[in-house]
Amino acid sequence: MTAVQAPSGLDLAAIRGDFPILSRTVREGRPLVYLDSGATSQRPRQVLDAERTFLETHNAAVHRGAHQLAEEATDDYEAARAKIALLVGAEPEELVFTKNATEGINLVAYAFSNASIRTGLSADSERFALGPGDEIVVTELEHHANLVPWQELCRRTEATLRWYGITDDGRIDLDSLELSERTRVVAFAHQSNVTAAIAPVAELVRRAREVGALVVLDACQSVPHMPVNLTELGVDFAAFSGHKMLGPSGVGVLYGRTELLDAMPPFITGGSMIEMVRMEGSTYAPPPQRFEAGVPMTSQAVGLGAAVDYLSAIGMDRVFAHEQELARVALDTLGQVEGVRIVGPSDLTDRGGAVAFVVDGVHAHDVGQVLDDRGVAVRVGHHCAWPLHRRFGIAATVRASFHVYTTVEEVAQLADGVRAAQKFFGV
Amino acid sequence: MTAVQAPSGLDLAAIRGDFPILSRTVREGRPLVYLDSGATSQRPRQVLDAERTFLETHNAAVHRGAHQLAEEATDDYEAARAKIALLVGAEPEELVFTKNATEGINLVAYAFSNASIRTGLSADSERFALGPGDEIVVTELEHHANLVPWQELCRRTEATLRWYGITDDGRIDLDSLELSERTRVVAFAHQSNVTAAIAPVAELVRRAREVGALVVLDACQSVPHMPVNLTELGVDFAAFSGHKMLGPSGVGVLYGRTELLDAMPPFITGGSMIEMVRMEGSTYAPPPQRFEAGVPMTSQAVGLGAAVDYLSAIGMDRVFAHEQELARVALDTLGQVEGVRIVGPSDLTDRGGAVAFVVDGVHAHDVGQVLDDRGVAVRVGHHCAWPLHRRFGIAATVRASFHVYTTVEEVAQLADGVRAAQKFFGV
Amino acid sequence: MQLEQMYQEIILDHYRQPHGAGLRDPYDAETHHINPTCGDEVTLRVKLDGDSVQDVSYESLGCSISQASTSVLTDLVVGKSVEEAFRILESFQEMAQSRGKVPGDEDVIGDGIAFAGVSKYPARVKCALLGWMAFKDAVVRVKEEETS
Amino acid sequence: MQLEQMYQEIILDHYRQPHGAGLRDPYDAETHHINPTCGDEVTLRVKLDGDSVQDVSYESLGCSISQASTSVLTDLVVGKSVEEAFRILESFQEMAQSRGKVPGDEDVIGDGIAFAGVSKYPARVKCALLGWMAFKDAVVRVKEEETS
Ligand SMILES: Cc1ncc(COP(=O)(O)O)c(C=O)c1O
Ligand SMILES: Cc1ncc(COP(=O)(O)O)c(C=O)c1O
């Protein structure tokens, strides 16, 4: 793999040198071409080292102990929260550590259903109570993580699920739905994990505000790939995962405006989230502790802090520029292959760096197999966005997705692989 | 720190050499004496290496991709599940990966409350439905993680919480409660994290069976410290955490009998736990996938697998013997200090290796501070078992807790430290 | 190239010209199976004649492996007794799930042994079994209805 | 030994002979604060006289730090105006939360500067502030009641 200076100005040779896994080979000795960063990204040495240093020198249960190790571990854990807060334009106490974005979205959904059972709750939580007639709004392009929790919330509260449809180029169709006075939540992906379309956040926030609904942003595919300021976006909640942004698995973040977190009943309960416990009943600590029951993912938070350092040193604007460049190359080269159809916007306006496509006459699984045989790792299937695929009348797409270590040369191999697949299957 | 051959036959010098953090110093150059393993244990190099190797060579999203990395990652993740299953006498598919034990217990509690809202559920889940008059039984010695989730479940379902009291030596008082025909769940700690009393599991299971209740075992302080065969114990559910058994933070395990997991509605929902998703509604995968929504704690599961290897190589019976020996030394030496009162059994019958105590006239925080100043890390406070402390009329205890790397010499420093504290505070 | 080992000529032939495709009447049971990771689907009908498999007809949406294996299935089980068909199924399944360790017995699974290469790709094993599981399920349903 | 830096003689003196301890009547507001990590508790009463603090009385269960700091509190705020008391509180709190960076102004917080060493132990900062937060809370309540 020759890793040259990228047009975006990134020193790719240096960056790639930080990621040990990128130098391995797969199948019969082929260099790994990892185009599956949308599923999970790889980790640089700096993240691995930060976690290891923490574990070899400071590891202890945080927010519990009074000995020196416990102090140091707590400091490191909270320092990571502060770093992440800075990255996304939030206050540290607005961030809750979760195991992944999925848990973050579920946390919000369960806060609503827990608040809907009013016994024993303070009046504050009333604004989260739902009932028949209330509406939760999502979109048809959502990842299952931002759809199924809302379906289940509706099941539990008898609220109604409604959704925006999708345009032919894979964007949220703003004309397909009118919010109503009964709309309580509008939840959508900042960037689609399939079409890479970037949502019109300002417009959706405006509409939600107009009817007094809360906005939940699935920021899984935005925070890792572009500059995001959650306060400026004006959303109420946002969720993202560490493993997609060069950080560890097992850690994610839920952002919530202080005023809202303050008013929400807890989700997962247990140690370290309490104020006072009696057998007869308990009261709970202020956020973010209220939502971090049990011994947390300590070293993982520290690792995520190191990932934020790594990304910040590069600059999220340059990360975004680099990925747009990669998307341009992917769209250009795939566009020259007959029989390839892009699922998603075909130009770079309001679009991130993943490219999903189908190949006429060759099933995505078969295309993926041919690519895999050449060392190119892509994802095939519905990518946890089944309704989106159904909307386009297809079962599965091939998705290539990138991160800061991906090179133009790697992306160019996609089109070659697709041609090879067409040849192999005789179409 | 001279680390000699332990009476239990463990080669402590070799074992301690595996734990990098144990060679550090704290405060003003004092060797670290880590007696807080009950809060979180330290990790051997083998666990750190296993995780790192995974991340540098096989890391990918599991159960999602079709490329070689995804295959390897899935294999490693599932191999870890199989190893853990072997350790606790279960089938791999009876184990669900969670972020910690707290999530595991909440998963069960939420399965009950989700099943109690019957709309859209299969008849299978009916056995988990609760309502007014149903009873959940816990004990007064529970960790908040095995108490608060049940309080909240009762709030949500209008079921009633009842509890066994505690005997003067810190055991579950079997005479303090009669189960009833309405008892649906009996949840208790296998080993108290404060008194270290080991519960009479067989008797409690027998009583629960008699009235048709399900048994939830909090195995947080047993699985890391003694041989445990969940199938033989005959419990229905059990939860434990990786970080207390030499494994990573951010990963825990929920055990559930297949038949029960099969019948349970999901808790956290999203990607990878579905069978079929439409905007109008979704169906779910069989367990354990049904309960593992989102990209899981992959490398952490692998690390936990390595921790299981490490513990198994030593042998859980020898781990237990070693810790009993440490408890004997702690009880003996502390017993010789006037004004020290043990909270918990004072002999080794049905008792694990943590020792909690109060010092007349010196608050636990102050004892802890003096110990910390000497390099001895203990935990002070209520250790997330506030009702237990209230039962004994105390706000806080000092707890020393051990693991396989703890030496007799370290434990002996406890009593010296307590004497120093008494001297310092002039009692 | 490991590709040719996986996509044996027999597989590609069945994929291009699937045997027994299409949904036919009459039938005793119809099942619909889905591969939740990729959304591939098969709708499959079974017609029994006493204790033997009279017809298997299907409509499928999926990759070459799942289509070819369903095609091979029909070749192997139609005309056989249910018992015999299930023995073939078991043998095929054992091979498919063996991670390349069980080569498969040509006397029992005929063209099915071409799928031995697929068994080395765990993510594709479900593809190879999709039609087979739908068949198993359909037969079980017929039998259940008979006894109830 | 860092211990002596933390447990200054003044602290130990206040701990052994707390000033103003016990709950007294009359009072305008009573608060009950708990440190959730260790279970330490303080019940504290405030009696205002117009805009000045006439009495602070308390009963506490806790470590030397929390007991001594509540004792110091009573010395510092009783007889002061509410405004002055809150200035002292802010100054004490700033020092306590400074991680050893703010030594504390003896002119403002008097004996309170003895707690500068405690500020280096984050787990003990809550102990040092327990009584102070209960006091603040109690005064706020009195003021709220006055205005409502
Ligand atoms: C007995 C017991 N139960 C539950 C827990 C909770 O474990 P975790 O915080 O890892 O979820 C602990 C430890 O904190 C414990 O000791
Ligand atoms: C848009 C989007 N939302 C949610 C998720 C779920 O993230 P996780 O699995 O890390 O919880 C993903 C990734 O899988 C995603 O791409």
Short mmCIF file of C-alpha atoms in Angstrom, two decimals, chain A residues 15 91 241 248 251 261 286-287 315 335:
data_model
loop_
_atom_site.label_atom_id
_atom_site.label_comp_id
_atom_site.label_asym_id
_atom_site.label_seq_id
_atom_site.Cartn_x
_atom_site.Cartn_y
_atom_site.Cartn_z
CA ILE A 15 -1.48 8.45 9.94
CA GLU A 91 -20.62 21.01 28.79
CA SER A 241 -20.32 5.63 19.76
CA PRO A 248 -12.66 1.76 21.99
CA VAL A 251 -18.22 3.14 25.20
CA LEU A 261 -31.23 15.46 32.02
CA PRO A 286 -27.94 14.61 39.68
CA PRO A 287 -26.89 13.95 36.07
CA GLY A 315 -8.89 18.74 12.81
CA GLY A 335 -19.95 5.85 -11.89
#
